[in-house]
Amino acid sequence: MSELAIRHVAFLTPGNYDDADPRAGLEETLALFEHGEALGFDSAWVRQRHLEPGVSSAATFLAAASQRTSRIGLGTAVIQIGYENPFRLAEDLSLVDVLSRGRLNVGLSAGPPPFGKLLGERFFDADPATYDFSHARVARLASNLDGDWLGDADTRITSAAGEHRPRLRPHAPGLRQRLWYGGGSLRSARWAAENGFHLLVGNLNTGEVTDDFFVAQRRHIESFRSHWRGEGEPKVAVGRVIVPLDSADAATRQRYRDYAASRHERTLAPQGERRTLFTPDLVGTAAEIVERLHADPVLPLVDTLRLELPYNFSIADYRQIIGDFAALVAPALGWRGTEPNQRRKAAGE
């Protein structure tokens, strides 16, 4: 078995809730972030979702999470920039980063909004063909976070708050260096590197000149690292759907296995015109999962392993999964995490 030294572990949750009682589900997800901090996870991430029962504004949710946690990194994965105004989103993200004392990580992706046609005039105020949904829109967000003064040295704005030299406020120094791009192709991985975005990769990517998921993903990461032009060291976070069975009861174990089986066929060949490749979910005992992760040829190339929690599981399922992962899987991958006495203190023991 090859040696691994995973430096950071994280989890990504979809933020599910019952449409009839969204507050209860959102509160459960906030509590999951608190629980993840107590377990020693380095960061906790939430998906941003639109027109479905999930977190429609990651910035708003993470502002709340910043007040319920004190150490754990907070992440968004990913914000589809096609839905956003790059200036207004930058203001929201800066505010969250200040509230969290610099713990925010922002995952982004380019492209038109998937539900733009359905939204129509509810969303667009001009011909959609005139909008720029390219990587340049993501770059505009990044430039807004730089904190540059607007106008020349003599430019001032005046309001009831007084006279000020204008720039995006609050300015969050360092946030620009914590931007990530969700890249699933050679083109997007290279763009991220050349523009100083760290790289998020997951359990799907584009099959370019190969039908092998792991060969494709290694090429994306290697291209990213070779083209890096940002400040500091390039970082790569990889996501895998990992579901340990160890502390689950028999019925729950079978439900987990049935879930993975229902998704396995898509991993057998490239899917659709874009030749999307999927990797199988990792469902099994901690020992079985550790063996499979040691055989994953991508993991030696990454800094962070991110546990991607399945959609529509219960909060009890999520707590069991991240608990088994932190206690039984991650340490066997070389992760050290927070010291045990610090974990107990964070958990209130």
PDB file of N, CA and C in Angstrom, residues 78-84 107-114 132-141 180-185 187-188 191-192 197 274:
ATOM      1  N   VAL A  78     -20.002  25.042  -6.006  1.00  0.00           N
ATOM      2  CA  VAL A  78     -19.377  26.251  -6.525  1.00  0.00           C
ATOM      3  C   VAL A  78     -20.478  27.257  -6.800  1.00  0.00           C
ATOM      4  N   ILE A  79     -20.084  28.526  -6.812  1.00  0.00           N
ATOM      5  CA  ILE A  79     -21.011  29.579  -7.210  1.00  0.00           C
ATOM      6  C   ILE A  79     -20.933  29.727  -8.731  1.00  0.00           C
ATOM      7  N   GLN A  80     -22.048  29.503  -9.389  1.00  0.00           N
ATOM      8  CA  GLN A  80     -22.104  29.665 -10.842  1.00  0.00           C
ATOM      9  C   GLN A  80     -22.208  31.160 -11.147  1.00  0.00           C
ATOM     10  N   ILE A  81     -21.152  31.709 -11.723  1.00  0.00           N
ATOM     11  CA  ILE A  81     -21.051  33.157 -11.874  1.00  0.00           C
ATOM     12  C   ILE A  81     -22.102  33.706 -12.827  1.00  0.00           C
ATOM     13  N   GLY A  82     -22.682  32.856 -13.673  1.00  0.00           N
ATOM     14  CA  GLY A  82     -23.713  33.320 -14.592  1.00  0.00           C
ATOM     15  C   GLY A  82     -24.946  33.863 -13.899  1.00  0.00           C
ATOM     16  N   TYR A  83     -25.174  33.458 -12.665  1.00  0.00           N
ATOM     17  CA  TYR A  83     -26.320  33.963 -11.901  1.00  0.00           C
ATOM     18  C   TYR A  83     -26.002  35.264 -11.161  1.00  0.00           C
ATOM     19  N   GLU A  84     -24.739  35.687 -11.181  1.00  0.00           N
ATOM     20  CA  GLU A  84     -24.296  36.720 -10.245  1.00  0.00           C
ATOM     21  C   GLU A  84     -23.839  37.999 -10.923  1.00  0.00           C
ATOM     22  N   GLY A 107     -15.414  28.914  -4.123  1.00  0.00           N
ATOM     23  CA  GLY A 107     -15.360  28.139  -5.354  1.00  0.00           C
ATOM     24  C   GLY A 107     -16.279  28.747  -6.397  1.00  0.00           C
ATOM     25  N   LEU A 108     -15.805  28.848  -7.625  1.00  0.00           N
ATOM     26  CA  LEU A 108     -16.542  29.519  -8.701  1.00  0.00           C
ATOM     27  C   LEU A 108     -16.510  28.680  -9.973  1.00  0.00           C
ATOM     28  N   SER A 109     -17.474  28.943 -10.848  1.00  0.00           N
ATOM     29  CA  SER A 109     -17.445  28.347 -12.178  1.00  0.00           C
ATOM     30  C   SER A 109     -18.052  29.323 -13.173  1.00  0.00           C
ATOM     31  N   ALA A 110     -17.634  29.225 -14.416  1.00  0.00           N
ATOM     32  CA  ALA A 110     -18.132  30.101 -15.478  1.00  0.00           C
ATOM     33  C   ALA A 110     -19.283  29.420 -16.211  1.00  0.00           C
ATOM     34  N   GLY A 111     -19.825  30.133 -17.198  1.00  0.00           N
ATOM     35  CA  GLY A 111     -20.884  29.583 -18.026  1.00  0.00           C
ATOM     36  C   GLY A 111     -22.220  30.252 -17.779  1.00  0.00           C
ATOM     37  N   PRO A 112     -23.142  30.146 -18.729  1.00  0.00           N
ATOM     38  CA  PRO A 112     -24.473  30.739 -18.570  1.00  0.00           C
ATOM     39  C   PRO A 112     -25.250  30.024 -17.474  1.00  0.00           C
ATOM     40  N   PRO A 113     -26.226  30.701 -16.862  1.00  0.00           N
ATOM     41  CA  PRO A 113     -27.018  30.066 -15.813  1.00  0.00           C
ATOM     42  C   PRO A 113     -27.843  28.920 -16.388  1.00  0.00           C
ATOM     43  N   PRO A 114     -27.754  27.729 -15.818  1.00  0.00           N
ATOM     44  CA  PRO A 114     -28.471  26.579 -16.385  1.00  0.00           C
ATOM     45  C   PRO A 114     -29.977  26.778 -16.502  1.00  0.00           C
ATOM     46  N   ASP A 132     -21.915  38.399 -20.983  1.00  0.00           N
ATOM     47  CA  ASP A 132     -20.657  37.664 -21.022  1.00  0.00           C
ATOM     48  C   ASP A 132     -20.645  36.666 -19.862  1.00  0.00           C
ATOM     49  N   PHE A 133     -20.762  35.373 -20.178  1.00  0.00           N
ATOM     50  CA  PHE A 133     -20.747  34.341 -19.151  1.00  0.00           C
ATOM     51  C   PHE A 133     -19.437  33.553 -19.176  1.00  0.00           C
ATOM     52  N   SER A 134     -18.412  34.111 -19.787  1.00  0.00           N
ATOM     53  CA  SER A 134     -17.143  33.408 -19.947  1.00  0.00           C
ATOM     54  C   SER A 134     -16.307  33.500 -18.671  1.00  0.00           C
ATOM     55  N   HIS A 135     -15.084  32.977 -18.758  1.00  0.00           N
ATOM     56  CA  HIS A 135     -14.142  33.094 -17.649  1.00  0.00           C
ATOM     57  C   HIS A 135     -13.897  34.557 -17.271  1.00  0.00           C
ATOM     58  N   ALA A 136     -14.073  35.452 -18.232  1.00  0.00           N
ATOM     59  CA  ALA A 136     -13.831  36.867 -17.955  1.00  0.00           C
ATOM     60  C   ALA A 136     -14.760  37.388 -16.853  1.00  0.00           C
ATOM     61  N   ARG A 137     -15.942  36.812 -16.752  1.00  0.00           N
ATOM     62  CA  ARG A 137     -16.876  37.230 -15.695  1.00  0.00           C
ATOM     63  C   ARG A 137     -16.336  36.829 -14.318  1.00  0.00           C
ATOM     64  N   VAL A 138     -15.727  35.663 -14.246  1.00  0.00           N
ATOM     65  CA  VAL A 138     -15.092  35.233 -13.005  1.00  0.00           C
ATOM     66  C   VAL A 138     -13.917  36.157 -12.669  1.00  0.00           C
ATOM     67  N   ALA A 139     -13.143  36.525 -13.689  1.00  0.00           N
ATOM     68  CA  ALA A 139     -12.007  37.418 -13.468  1.00  0.00           C
ATOM     69  C   ALA A 139     -12.457  38.784 -12.957  1.00  0.00           C
ATOM     70  N   ARG A 140     -13.628  39.244 -13.394  1.00  0.00           N
ATOM     71  CA  ARG A 140     -14.154  40.525 -12.893  1.00  0.00           C
ATOM     72  C   ARG A 140     -14.431  40.451 -11.400  1.00  0.00           C
ATOM     73  N   LEU A 141     -14.973  39.340 -10.942  1.00  0.00           N
ATOM     74  CA  LEU A 141     -15.185  39.170  -9.507  1.00  0.00           C
ATOM     75  C   LEU A 141     -13.858  39.261  -8.761  1.00  0.00           C
ATOM     76  N   TRP A 180     -11.133  29.727  -5.635  1.00  0.00           N
ATOM     77  CA  TRP A 180     -10.948  28.423  -6.263  1.00  0.00           C
ATOM     78  C   TRP A 180     -11.814  28.347  -7.516  1.00  0.00           C
ATOM     79  N   TYR A 181     -11.365  27.568  -8.463  1.00  0.00           N
ATOM     80  CA  TYR A 181     -12.167  27.360  -9.675  1.00  0.00           C
ATOM     81  C   TYR A 181     -12.516  25.885  -9.798  1.00  0.00           C
ATOM     82  N   GLY A 182     -13.795  25.615 -10.073  1.00  0.00           N
ATOM     83  CA  GLY A 182     -14.233  24.241 -10.279  1.00  0.00           C
ATOM     84  C   GLY A 182     -13.911  23.819 -11.694  1.00  0.00           C
ATOM     85  N   GLY A 183     -12.807  23.130 -11.880  1.00  0.00           N
ATOM     86  CA  GLY A 183     -12.321  22.797 -13.215  1.00  0.00           C
ATOM     87  C   GLY A 183     -12.474  21.319 -13.525  1.00  0.00           C
ATOM     88  N   GLY A 184     -13.097  21.007 -14.652  1.00  0.00           N
ATOM     89  CA  GLY A 184     -13.251  19.620 -15.059  1.00  0.00           C
ATOM     90  C   GLY A 184     -12.720  19.349 -16.448  1.00  0.00           C
ATOM     91  N   SER A 185     -11.894  20.270 -16.962  1.00  0.00           N
ATOM     92  CA  SER A 185     -11.321  20.099 -18.302  1.00  0.00           C
ATOM     93  C   SER A 185      -9.925  20.698 -18.314  1.00  0.00           C
ATOM     94  N   ARG A 187      -8.825  22.911 -20.379  1.00  0.00           N
ATOM     95  CA  ARG A 187      -8.938  24.351 -20.598  1.00  0.00           C
ATOM     96  C   ARG A 187      -9.221  25.098 -19.303  1.00  0.00           C
ATOM     97  N   SER A 188     -10.170  24.603 -18.516  1.00  0.00           N
ATOM     98  CA  SER A 188     -10.518  25.303 -17.288  1.00  0.00           C
ATOM     99  C   SER A 188      -9.402  25.198 -16.252  1.00  0.00           C
ATOM    100  N   TRP A 191      -6.804  27.736 -17.291  1.00  0.00           N
ATOM    101  CA  TRP A 191      -7.254  29.106 -17.026  1.00  0.00           C
ATOM    102  C   TRP A 191      -7.143  29.434 -15.539  1.00  0.00           C
ATOM    103  N   ALA A 192      -7.559  28.499 -14.700  1.00  0.00           N
ATOM    104  CA  ALA A 192      -7.474  28.718 -13.257  1.00  0.00           C
ATOM    105  C   ALA A 192      -6.033  28.996 -12.846  1.00  0.00           C
ATOM    106  N   PHE A 197      -6.237  31.142  -9.527  1.00  0.00           N
ATOM    107  CA  PHE A 197      -7.293  30.476  -8.771  1.00  0.00           C
ATOM    108  C   PHE A 197      -6.804  29.078  -8.398  1.00  0.00           C
ATOM    109  N   ARG A 274     -20.447  15.764 -24.061  1.00  0.00           N
ATOM    110  CA  ARG A 274     -19.206  16.265 -23.456  1.00  0.00           C
ATOM    111  C   ARG A 274     -18.327  15.139 -22.925  1.00  0.00           C
TER     112      ARG A 274
END
